[in-house]
DNA sequence: TTTTGTGAATTGCTTCACAGCA
DNA sequence: TGCTGTGAAGCAATTCACAAAA
């Protein structure tokens, strides 16, 4: 068991995948699962699975494997998703709207509870989810962060606005940003940033196609 | 200069980021750029930048740096995006619709030219982009792949349908899949797969927040 | 027997540091 | 002098292989 900062980044990435797969096993009423079975479902080696869990403590039972419900709880705890948390969205264009109604966030314990834009045509629009809210101007962002204890923000604005809106988020108290704009955000090291550049992902595939010939 | 399969995966990932940043410099009329300047914009070391390019050949000019327009062309060539290519989308829910009208794909040379779903309520819907098309039933997918020479598919269906729709894509001749469903697809090794699990990305941020304390 | 947890070996990636070119 | 390209060194992650537990 290591200190969090000594855990390899790839191991943390895989932890989320383990959780996802464990939930599938749990839904199928599997009580225990071995590192080999879990690895197979995710195309990973059994040694990889065992080592990844070992970074966080002792989770398994020799001769038995891992108890599914127990492991789910402990992984959620590690990821900080054992309790639901609130997130906001900045940028209510096509992508932002899709993300507001995206059910995959709630399934993993993240509730979208506020949205912001500076376009008057979308300000005032109402959400249709479990927790209703109205699209507000960006100036209201810090208030929502405080009142709703929001720590994570989703950035879905055009590239040209991304850095300045990210600055507003950080100034408002946001601690982590999921960035969909195709820019490298410059933030202090105390802010966690994860970027999803969809164009870049397609380029990766394009390159791989070229490798095998075609 | 190495064989494509010997190039480290992280280097290929970064190649797309270099291209993105080079386009920014180009738009600002920069003629040349050094490895240090390029690295700084992307929070990478200068050595990393030079080594990454060196995997693909000799691109730079000692004492000068890299010529921006030349490098852009050569990187596009490597990624296979020097000519535009056609892509299809399977799954026309909230996310699928947002992706159909997402301008970031076209900017990187990918045209969405067909969309498929099995819900009769969306079949027949018309797109509003540069290349107009109508949402078709999944059974028509192989025909479109052939007629429009489509090699890449975007999978935006619910988790429960993901594997079977992926199978349809592969049987229809698709060579690479950008997967938005939260499942690990099982495909032959000749199919390139890239997965974007938005819930997982938020979990990463959540974990990082826990690390620094809060 | 089955399966974990883990040091040791290995593989892979990044950084260093410098020769060579402009 | 400024900057690239690249072996060598250093660091990080994965796989191996086996003792210990059920």
Short mmCIF file of C-alpha atoms (C1' of nucleotides) in Angstrom, two decimals:
data_model
loop_
_atom_site.label_atom_id
_atom_site.label_comp_id
_atom_site.label_asym_id
_atom_site.label_seq_id
_atom_site.Cartn_x
_atom_site.Cartn_y
_atom_site.Cartn_z
CA UNK A 1 0.00 0.00 0.00
CA UNK A 2 1.53 3.27 -1.20
CA UNK A 3 0.93 6.95 -0.66
CA UNK A 4 -1.57 8.24 -3.27
CA UNK A 5 1.05 10.31 -5.10
CA UNK A 6 3.26 7.23 -5.61
CA UNK A 7 0.56 5.24 -7.37
CA UNK A 8 1.18 4.99 -11.13
CA UNK A 9 -1.28 7.11 -13.11
CA UNK A 10 -2.20 4.18 -15.38
CA UNK A 11 -3.23 2.17 -12.32
CA UNK A 12 -5.66 4.91 -11.29
CA UNK A 13 -7.11 5.03 -14.79
CA UNK A 14 -7.70 1.29 -14.69
CA UNK A 15 -9.34 1.49 -11.28
CA UNK A 16 -12.36 3.13 -12.87
CA UNK A 17 -12.53 0.36 -15.45
CA UNK A 18 -12.38 -2.30 -12.73
CA UNK A 19 -15.28 -0.61 -10.97
CA UNK A 20 -17.32 -0.51 -14.14
CA UNK A 21 -16.72 -4.19 -14.79
CA UNK A 22 -17.33 -5.16 -11.16
CA UNK A 23 -20.72 -3.50 -11.38
CA UNK A 24 -21.50 -5.66 -14.41
CA UNK A 25 -20.55 -8.78 -12.44
CA UNK A 26 -22.57 -7.56 -9.48
CA UNK A 27 -25.65 -7.01 -11.64
CA UNK A 28 -25.21 -10.62 -12.80
CA UNK A 29 -25.14 -11.74 -9.13
CA UNK A 30 -21.52 -12.85 -9.16
CA UNK A 31 -20.29 -13.05 -5.55
CA UNK A 32 -16.56 -13.36 -6.20
CA UNK A 33 -14.24 -12.80 -9.13
CA UNK A 34 -10.59 -13.72 -9.70
CA UNK A 35 -7.95 -11.39 -11.05
CA UNK A 36 -7.81 -13.54 -14.16
CA UNK A 37 -11.55 -13.24 -14.83
CA UNK A 38 -11.60 -9.50 -14.21
CA UNK A 39 -8.56 -9.02 -16.40
CA UNK A 40 -10.03 -11.07 -19.20
CA UNK A 41 -13.15 -8.90 -19.34
CA UNK A 42 -10.95 -5.81 -19.72
CA UNK A 43 -8.17 -7.32 -21.86
CA UNK A 44 -5.59 -7.01 -19.09
CA UNK A 45 -3.26 -9.59 -17.50
CA UNK A 46 -4.15 -11.12 -14.15
CA UNK A 47 -0.87 -9.87 -12.68
CA UNK A 48 -1.78 -6.35 -13.69
CA UNK A 49 -5.11 -6.57 -11.92
CA UNK A 50 -3.57 -7.90 -8.70
CA UNK A 51 -0.78 -5.34 -8.66
CA UNK A 52 -3.21 -2.48 -9.27
CA UNK A 53 -5.37 -3.42 -6.31
CA UNK A 54 -2.32 -4.04 -4.16
CA UNK A 55 -1.31 -0.39 -4.57
CA UNK A 56 -4.37 0.49 -2.50
CA UNK A 57 -4.25 -2.26 0.12
CA UNK A 58 -5.21 -5.88 0.60
CA UNK A 59 -8.48 -6.60 -1.14
CA UNK A 60 -8.43 -10.25 -2.13
CA UNK A 61 -8.77 -13.66 -0.55
CA UNK A 62 -6.26 -16.33 -1.61
CA UNK A 63 -7.96 -19.34 -3.14
CA UNK A 64 -11.22 -17.37 -3.45
CA UNK A 65 -10.54 -14.20 -5.40
CA UNK A 66 -12.15 -10.82 -4.72
CA UNK A 67 -15.60 -10.45 -3.15
CA UNK A 68 -17.53 -8.33 -5.62
CA UNK A 69 -19.77 -6.14 -3.42
CA UNK A 70 -16.96 -5.51 -0.94
CA UNK A 71 -14.52 -4.54 -3.68
CA UNK A 72 -17.04 -2.21 -5.33
CA UNK A 73 -17.50 -0.34 -2.07
CA UNK A 74 -13.80 -0.03 -1.44
CA UNK A 75 -13.00 1.15 -4.98
CA UNK A 76 -15.78 3.75 -4.82
CA UNK A 77 -14.32 4.94 -1.56
CA UNK A 78 -10.88 5.29 -3.12
CA UNK A 79 -12.23 7.20 -6.12
CA UNK A 80 -14.31 9.44 -3.88
CA UNK A 81 -17.57 8.42 -5.51
CA UNK A 82 -19.10 6.58 -2.56
CA UNK A 83 -21.23 9.69 -2.03
CA UNK A 84 -22.78 11.59 -4.95
CA UNK A 85 -21.22 14.93 -5.82
CA UNK A 86 -22.37 17.99 -7.70
CA UNK A 87 -20.88 19.21 -10.96
CA UNK A 88 -21.50 22.23 -13.19
CA UNK A 89 -21.27 22.74 -16.93
CA UNK A 90 -19.95 25.85 -18.65
CA UNK A 91 -20.99 26.17 -22.27
CA UNK A 92 -24.49 25.21 -23.36
CA UNK A 93 -24.00 24.59 -27.08
CA UNK A 94 -24.75 21.31 -28.81
CA UNK A 95 -22.20 19.39 -26.78
CA UNK A 96 -23.05 21.08 -23.48
CA UNK A 97 -26.74 20.31 -23.88
CA UNK A 98 -25.99 16.67 -24.64
CA UNK A 99 -23.80 16.46 -21.55
CA UNK A 100 -26.49 18.04 -19.35
CA UNK A 101 -28.89 15.23 -20.24
CA UNK A 102 -26.20 12.53 -20.35
CA UNK A 103 -27.19 9.78 -17.94
CA UNK A 104 -23.69 8.32 -17.66
CA UNK A 105 -22.59 10.97 -15.18
CA UNK A 106 -25.39 10.30 -12.70
CA UNK A 107 -24.74 6.55 -12.95
CA UNK A 108 -21.24 7.12 -11.61
CA UNK A 109 -22.34 9.48 -8.84
CA UNK A 110 -22.06 12.89 -10.49
CA UNK A 111 -25.12 15.19 -10.59
CA UNK A 112 -25.15 18.12 -13.00
CA UNK A 113 -26.75 20.84 -10.88
CA UNK A 114 -25.90 24.09 -12.71
CA UNK A 115 -25.05 25.35 -16.20
CA UNK A 116 -23.58 28.60 -17.45
CA UNK A 117 -23.11 30.44 -20.73
CA UNK A 118 -22.76 34.02 -21.83
CA UNK A 119 -25.08 33.75 -24.82
CA UNK A 120 -28.40 35.47 -23.90
CA UNK A 121 -30.21 33.03 -26.20
CA UNK A 122 -29.51 30.09 -23.92
CA UNK A 123 -29.53 31.90 -20.55
CA UNK A 124 -32.84 31.10 -18.89
CA UNK A 125 -33.22 27.69 -20.53
CA UNK A 126 -34.43 25.08 -18.09
CA UNK A 127 -33.01 21.60 -17.58
CA UNK A 128 -35.25 18.56 -17.56
CA UNK A 129 -33.33 16.25 -15.25
CA UNK A 130 -33.88 15.01 -11.71
CA UNK A 131 -32.49 18.23 -10.28
CA UNK A 132 -33.98 21.15 -12.21
CA UNK A 133 -31.95 24.29 -12.85
CA UNK A 134 -31.81 27.25 -15.20
CA UNK A 135 -28.90 28.26 -17.44
CA UNK A 136 -27.26 31.31 -15.85
CA UNK A 137 -24.71 33.89 -16.97
CA UNK A 138 -21.10 33.06 -16.15
CA UNK A 139 -21.02 35.84 -13.57
CA UNK A 140 -23.24 33.70 -11.32
CA UNK A 141 -20.83 30.76 -11.37
CA UNK A 142 -18.98 31.55 -8.11
CA UNK A 143 -22.27 31.83 -6.23
CA UNK A 144 -23.43 28.41 -7.42
CA UNK A 145 -20.07 26.86 -6.57
CA UNK A 146 -20.42 28.10 -3.02
CA UNK A 147 -24.12 27.40 -2.49
CA UNK A 148 -24.07 23.93 -4.03
CA UNK A 149 -20.58 22.88 -2.89
CA UNK A 150 -19.49 22.16 -6.46
CA UNK A 151 -15.91 20.98 -6.90
CA UNK A 152 -15.91 19.70 -10.49
CA UNK A 153 -16.68 21.64 -13.67
CA UNK A 154 -17.22 20.49 -17.24
CA UNK A 155 -15.87 22.89 -19.85
CA UNK A 156 -17.78 22.70 -23.15
CA UNK A 157 -17.13 26.10 -24.72
CA UNK A 158 -15.36 26.87 -28.03
CA UNK A 159 -11.56 26.79 -28.07
CA UNK A 160 -11.34 30.57 -28.26
CA UNK A 161 -13.17 30.99 -24.94
CA UNK A 162 -11.79 27.96 -23.12
CA UNK A 163 -8.89 29.50 -21.21
CA UNK A 164 -10.83 32.52 -20.01
CA UNK A 165 -13.82 30.47 -18.89
CA UNK A 166 -11.45 28.04 -17.16
CA UNK A 167 -9.99 31.03 -15.33
CA UNK A 168 -13.50 32.01 -14.19
CA UNK A 169 -14.09 28.46 -12.93
CA UNK A 170 -10.83 28.41 -10.99
CA UNK A 171 -11.40 31.85 -9.52
CA UNK A 172 -14.88 30.72 -8.53
CA UNK A 173 -13.50 27.82 -6.53
CA UNK A 174 -13.70 24.86 -8.93
CA UNK A 175 -11.02 22.25 -8.12
CA UNK A 176 -11.14 19.97 -11.17
CA UNK A 177 -12.02 20.57 -14.83
CA UNK A 178 -13.15 18.11 -17.49
CA UNK A 179 -12.12 19.98 -20.63
CA UNK A 180 -13.74 19.31 -24.02
CA UNK A 181 -12.13 22.26 -25.80
CA UNK A 182 -9.15 21.45 -28.05
CA UNK A 183 -6.67 23.54 -26.10
CA UNK A 184 -4.09 22.85 -23.39
CA UNK A 185 -5.36 24.73 -20.37
CA UNK A 186 -2.85 26.64 -18.27
CA UNK A 187 -3.83 26.30 -14.63
CA UNK A 188 -2.02 26.08 -11.33
CA UNK A 189 -0.91 22.62 -10.26
CA UNK A 190 -3.55 22.57 -7.53
CA UNK A 191 -6.27 22.24 -10.19
CA UNK A 192 -6.93 18.79 -11.65
CA UNK A 193 -7.52 18.86 -15.39
CA UNK A 194 -8.61 16.04 -17.70
CA UNK A 195 -9.01 16.75 -21.39
CA UNK A 196 -11.21 14.99 -23.92
CA UNK A 197 -10.37 16.06 -27.46
CA UNK A 198 -12.68 14.11 -29.71
CA UNK A 199 -10.91 15.16 -32.89
CA UNK A 200 -7.62 13.94 -31.48
CA UNK A 201 -9.15 10.56 -30.65
CA UNK A 202 -10.31 10.09 -34.24
CA UNK A 203 -6.81 11.01 -35.42
CA UNK A 204 -5.40 8.22 -33.25
CA UNK A 205 -7.64 5.74 -35.01
CA UNK A 206 -6.70 7.16 -38.38
CA UNK A 207 -3.02 6.62 -37.59
CA UNK A 208 -3.61 3.05 -36.49
CA UNK A 209 -5.43 2.33 -39.74
CA UNK A 210 -2.41 3.54 -41.64
CA UNK A 211 -0.17 1.18 -39.67
CA UNK A 212 -1.90 -2.00 -40.74
CA UNK A 213 -2.19 -0.82 -44.32
CA UNK A 214 -5.24 0.48 -46.10
CA UNK B 1 13.10 6.54 -37.79
CA UNK B 2 11.31 3.39 -36.64
CA UNK B 3 8.71 1.04 -37.99
CA UNK B 4 5.21 2.27 -37.05
CA UNK B 5 4.60 -0.60 -34.64
CA UNK B 6 7.78 0.27 -32.69
CA UNK B 7 6.70 3.82 -31.99
CA UNK B 8 5.62 4.32 -28.36
CA UNK B 9 1.86 4.79 -28.05
CA UNK B 10 2.28 7.96 -25.95
CA UNK B 11 4.32 9.51 -28.77
CA UNK B 12 1.49 8.94 -31.24
CA UNK B 13 -0.99 10.47 -28.81
CA UNK B 14 1.17 13.55 -28.52
CA UNK B 15 1.55 13.85 -32.29
CA UNK B 16 -2.08 14.97 -32.51
CA UNK B 17 -1.45 17.57 -29.84
CA UNK B 18 1.59 18.90 -31.69
CA UNK B 19 -0.51 19.26 -34.82
CA UNK B 20 -3.20 21.14 -32.94
CA UNK B 21 -0.67 23.53 -31.46
CA UNK B 22 1.19 23.96 -34.75
CA UNK B 23 -2.08 25.03 -36.34
CA UNK B 24 -2.41 27.69 -33.64
CA UNK B 25 1.10 28.96 -34.40
CA UNK B 26 0.35 28.86 -38.12
CA UNK B 27 -2.82 30.91 -37.65
CA UNK B 28 -0.66 33.45 -35.82
CA UNK B 29 1.72 33.54 -38.83
CA UNK B 30 4.63 31.94 -37.02
CA UNK B 31 7.09 30.59 -39.62
CA UNK B 32 9.26 28.46 -37.34
CA UNK B 33 9.04 27.06 -33.86
CA UNK B 34 11.62 25.43 -31.59
CA UNK B 35 11.09 22.23 -29.64
CA UNK B 36 11.24 24.28 -26.48
CA UNK B 37 8.49 26.67 -27.57
CA UNK B 38 6.25 23.88 -28.80
CA UNK B 39 6.81 21.94 -25.61
CA UNK B 40 6.06 24.91 -23.42
CA UNK B 41 2.66 25.43 -25.05
CA UNK B 42 1.77 21.83 -24.28
CA UNK B 43 3.52 21.46 -20.91
CA UNK B 44 6.09 19.01 -22.28
CA UNK B 45 9.90 19.04 -22.21
CA UNK B 46 11.86 20.11 -25.28
CA UNK B 47 13.63 16.74 -25.35
CA UNK B 48 10.29 14.99 -25.47
CA UNK B 49 9.19 17.02 -28.47
CA UNK B 50 12.41 16.36 -30.40
CA UNK B 51 12.41 12.66 -29.62
CA UNK B 52 8.76 12.30 -30.65
CA UNK B 53 9.36 13.84 -34.06
CA UNK B 54 12.56 11.85 -34.50
CA UNK B 55 10.55 8.62 -34.31
CA UNK B 56 9.03 9.62 -37.63
CA UNK B 57 12.06 11.03 -39.43
CA UNK B 58 14.11 14.21 -39.64
CA UNK B 59 11.85 17.21 -39.43
CA UNK B 60 13.87 20.01 -37.92
CA UNK B 61 16.61 22.41 -38.89
CA UNK B 62 19.48 22.89 -36.42
CA UNK B 63 19.81 26.50 -35.35
CA UNK B 64 16.37 27.28 -36.80
CA UNK B 65 13.82 24.92 -35.30
CA UNK B 66 10.89 23.40 -37.16
CA UNK B 67 9.24 25.15 -40.11
CA UNK B 68 5.58 25.35 -39.15
CA UNK B 69 3.75 24.83 -42.48
CA UNK B 70 6.10 22.04 -43.52
CA UNK B 71 5.74 20.25 -40.22
CA UNK B 72 1.94 20.54 -40.27
CA UNK B 73 1.84 18.88 -43.66
CA UNK B 74 4.16 16.08 -42.66
CA UNK B 75 2.31 15.35 -39.40
CA UNK B 76 -1.03 15.27 -41.21
CA UNK B 77 0.48 12.84 -43.65
CA UNK B 78 1.64 10.58 -40.81
CA UNK B 79 -1.75 10.66 -39.12
CA UNK B 80 -3.51 10.00 -42.41
CA UNK B 81 -5.51 13.22 -42.24
CA UNK B 82 -3.89 15.02 -45.17
CA UNK B 83 -7.01 14.11 -47.13
CA UNK B 84 -10.51 14.31 -45.60
CA UNK B 85 -12.15 11.01 -44.73
CA UNK B 86 -15.71 9.92 -44.18
CA UNK B 87 -17.06 8.64 -40.86
CA UNK B 88 -20.41 7.29 -39.72
CA UNK B 89 -22.26 7.44 -36.43
CA UNK B 90 -24.30 4.64 -34.91
CA UNK B 91 -26.74 5.78 -32.24
CA UNK B 92 -28.67 9.00 -32.66
CA UNK B 93 -29.60 9.80 -29.07
CA UNK B 94 -28.63 13.01 -27.28
CA UNK B 95 -24.94 12.32 -27.59
CA UNK B 96 -25.11 11.05 -31.17
CA UNK B 97 -26.99 14.13 -32.30
CA UNK B 98 -24.46 16.42 -30.64
CA UNK B 99 -21.64 14.54 -32.35
CA UNK B 100 -23.34 14.79 -35.76
CA UNK B 101 -23.31 18.57 -35.53
CA UNK B 102 -19.93 18.76 -33.76
CA UNK B 103 -17.63 20.97 -35.81
CA UNK B 104 -14.43 19.63 -34.23
CA UNK B 105 -14.46 16.52 -36.41
CA UNK B 106 -14.59 18.42 -39.70
CA UNK B 107 -11.82 20.74 -38.51
CA UNK B 108 -9.52 17.74 -38.25
CA UNK B 109 -10.51 16.24 -41.58
CA UNK B 110 -13.36 13.92 -40.65
CA UNK B 111 -16.76 14.31 -42.33
CA UNK B 112 -19.78 12.66 -40.75
CA UNK B 113 -21.64 11.36 -43.82
CA UNK B 114 -24.09 8.80 -42.42
CA UNK B 115 -25.96 7.96 -39.22
CA UNK B 116 -27.79 4.85 -38.06
CA UNK B 117 -30.18 3.84 -35.32
CA UNK B 118 -32.83 1.22 -34.85
CA UNK B 119 -35.38 3.50 -33.19
CA UNK B 120 -38.11 4.31 -35.77
CA UNK B 121 -38.59 7.69 -34.10
CA UNK B 122 -35.20 8.94 -35.27
CA UNK B 123 -34.94 7.04 -38.57
CA UNK B 124 -35.66 9.50 -41.35
CA UNK B 125 -34.33 12.51 -39.44
CA UNK B 126 -32.24 14.77 -41.65
CA UNK B 127 -28.84 16.23 -40.84
CA UNK B 128 -28.18 19.93 -41.29
CA UNK B 129 -24.45 19.90 -42.06
CA UNK B 130 -22.41 20.50 -45.19
CA UNK B 131 -23.08 16.97 -46.42
CA UNK B 132 -26.76 16.22 -45.89
CA UNK B 133 -27.93 12.72 -45.01
CA UNK B 134 -30.85 10.92 -43.42
CA UNK B 135 -30.76 8.67 -40.36
CA UNK B 136 -31.12 5.09 -41.59
CA UNK B 137 -31.80 1.73 -39.96
CA UNK B 138 -28.71 -0.24 -38.95
CA UNK B 139 -29.39 -2.78 -41.67
CA UNK B 140 -28.31 -0.18 -44.23
CA UNK B 141 -24.91 0.35 -42.60
CA UNK B 142 -22.89 -2.04 -44.79
CA UNK B 143 -24.24 -0.41 -47.95
CA UNK B 144 -23.18 3.06 -46.79
CA UNK B 145 -19.74 1.78 -45.77
CA UNK B 146 -19.21 0.45 -49.28
CA UNK B 147 -20.73 3.34 -51.23
CA UNK B 148 -19.06 6.10 -49.22
CA UNK B 149 -15.76 4.32 -48.50
CA UNK B 150 -16.21 4.76 -44.75
CA UNK B 151 -13.46 3.31 -42.57
CA UNK B 152 -14.18 4.90 -39.17
CA UNK B 153 -17.33 4.60 -37.08
CA UNK B 154 -18.47 6.44 -33.97
CA UNK B 155 -20.42 4.28 -31.53
CA UNK B 156 -22.88 6.31 -29.43
CA UNK B 157 -25.45 3.69 -28.38
CA UNK B 158 -26.35 2.58 -24.83
CA UNK B 159 -24.02 0.10 -23.12
CA UNK B 160 -26.50 -2.74 -23.55
CA UNK B 161 -26.42 -2.43 -27.35
CA UNK B 162 -22.77 -1.49 -27.79
CA UNK B 163 -21.21 -4.89 -28.46
CA UNK B 164 -23.86 -6.01 -30.94
CA UNK B 165 -23.81 -2.72 -32.86
CA UNK B 166 -20.01 -2.87 -32.89
CA UNK B 167 -20.31 -6.35 -34.40
CA UNK B 168 -22.57 -4.92 -37.11
CA UNK B 169 -20.01 -2.22 -37.83
CA UNK B 170 -17.16 -4.69 -38.11
CA UNK B 171 -19.16 -7.08 -40.28
CA UNK B 172 -20.05 -4.11 -42.47
CA UNK B 173 -16.40 -3.32 -43.08
CA UNK B 174 -15.61 -0.60 -40.54
CA UNK B 175 -11.91 -0.65 -39.59
CA UNK B 176 -11.81 1.64 -36.54
CA UNK B 177 -14.34 2.47 -33.81
CA UNK B 178 -14.55 5.49 -31.52
CA UNK B 179 -16.56 4.03 -28.65
CA UNK B 180 -18.58 6.22 -26.27
CA UNK B 181 -20.34 3.33 -24.53
CA UNK B 182 -19.01 2.36 -21.10
CA UNK B 183 -18.03 -1.17 -22.10
CA UNK B 184 -14.84 -2.88 -23.23
CA UNK B 185 -15.55 -3.97 -26.79
CA UNK B 186 -14.38 -7.39 -27.87
CA UNK B 187 -13.14 -7.17 -31.44
CA UNK B 188 -10.45 -8.83 -33.50
CA UNK B 189 -7.01 -7.26 -33.33
CA UNK B 190 -7.37 -5.97 -36.89
CA UNK B 191 -9.96 -3.43 -35.67
CA UNK B 192 -8.69 -0.22 -34.05
CA UNK B 193 -10.74 0.81 -31.03
CA UNK B 194 -10.54 4.00 -28.98
CA UNK B 195 -12.87 4.43 -26.03
CA UNK B 196 -14.12 7.63 -24.46
CA UNK B 197 -15.88 6.94 -21.17
CA UNK B 198 -16.96 10.31 -19.84
CA UNK B 199 -17.98 8.94 -16.45
CA UNK B 200 -14.57 7.38 -16.03
CA UNK B 201 -12.87 10.69 -16.81
CA UNK B 202 -14.84 12.44 -14.08
CA UNK B 203 -13.86 9.67 -11.67
CA UNK B 204 -10.20 10.36 -12.43
CA UNK B 205 -10.69 13.96 -11.42
CA UNK B 206 -12.56 12.92 -8.31
CA UNK B 207 -9.65 10.71 -7.26
CA UNK B 208 -7.13 13.49 -7.84
CA UNK B 209 -9.18 15.82 -5.65
CA UNK B 210 -9.03 13.27 -2.86
CA UNK B 211 -5.23 13.15 -3.18
CA UNK B 212 -4.64 16.79 -2.40
CA UNK B 213 -7.21 16.78 0.38
CA UNK B 214 -10.70 18.25 0.29
"C1'" DT C 1 -5.90 -26.88 -5.70
"C1'" DT C 2 -6.83 -22.22 -6.45
"C1'" DT C 3 -5.62 -17.72 -6.15
"C1'" DT C 4 -3.56 -13.74 -3.83
"C1'" DG C 5 0.38 -10.45 -2.88
"C1'" DT C 6 4.93 -9.23 -3.98
"C1'" DG C 7 10.00 -8.99 -4.69
"C1'" DA C 8 12.85 -9.53 -8.92
"C1'" DA C 9 13.42 -9.23 -13.76
"C1'" DT C 10 12.09 -7.08 -17.73
"C1'" DT C 11 10.26 -3.96 -20.85
"C1'" DG C 12 9.12 0.66 -22.12
"C1'" DC C 13 9.35 5.64 -21.76
"C1'" DT C 14 11.48 9.97 -20.60
"C1'" DT C 15 15.28 12.87 -19.55
"C1'" DC C 16 20.06 13.95 -19.93
"C1'" DA C 17 23.84 15.66 -22.18
"C1'" DC C 18 26.47 16.49 -26.02
"C1'" DA C 19 28.28 16.09 -30.99
"C1'" DG C 20 27.22 18.25 -35.12
"C1'" DC C 21 25.03 21.49 -38.18
"C1'" DA C 22 23.37 26.38 -39.49
"C1'" DT D 1 25.34 31.09 -30.67
"C1'" DG D 2 21.02 28.40 -31.17
"C1'" DC D 3 18.97 24.35 -31.96
"C1'" DT D 4 18.34 19.52 -33.65
"C1'" DG D 5 19.00 14.45 -33.36
"C1'" DT D 6 20.45 10.75 -30.58
"C1'" DG D 7 23.06 7.38 -27.78
"C1'" DA D 8 23.31 6.61 -22.80
"C1'" DA D 9 21.35 6.95 -18.32
"C1'" DG D 10 17.65 7.05 -15.38
"C1'" DC D 11 12.97 6.28 -14.13
"C1'" DA D 12 8.44 4.11 -14.45
"C1'" DA D 13 5.35 0.44 -15.43
"C1'" DT D 14 4.48 -4.33 -16.53
"C1'" DT D 15 5.27 -9.15 -16.34
"C1'" DC D 16 7.30 -13.08 -14.13
"C1'" DA D 17 7.38 -16.47 -10.84
"C1'" DC D 18 6.74 -18.18 -6.42
"C1'" DA D 19 5.84 -18.33 -1.25
"C1'" DA D 20 1.87 -18.20 1.54
"C1'" DA D 21 -3.11 -18.59 2.54
"C1'" DA D 22 -7.68 -20.83 2.02
#
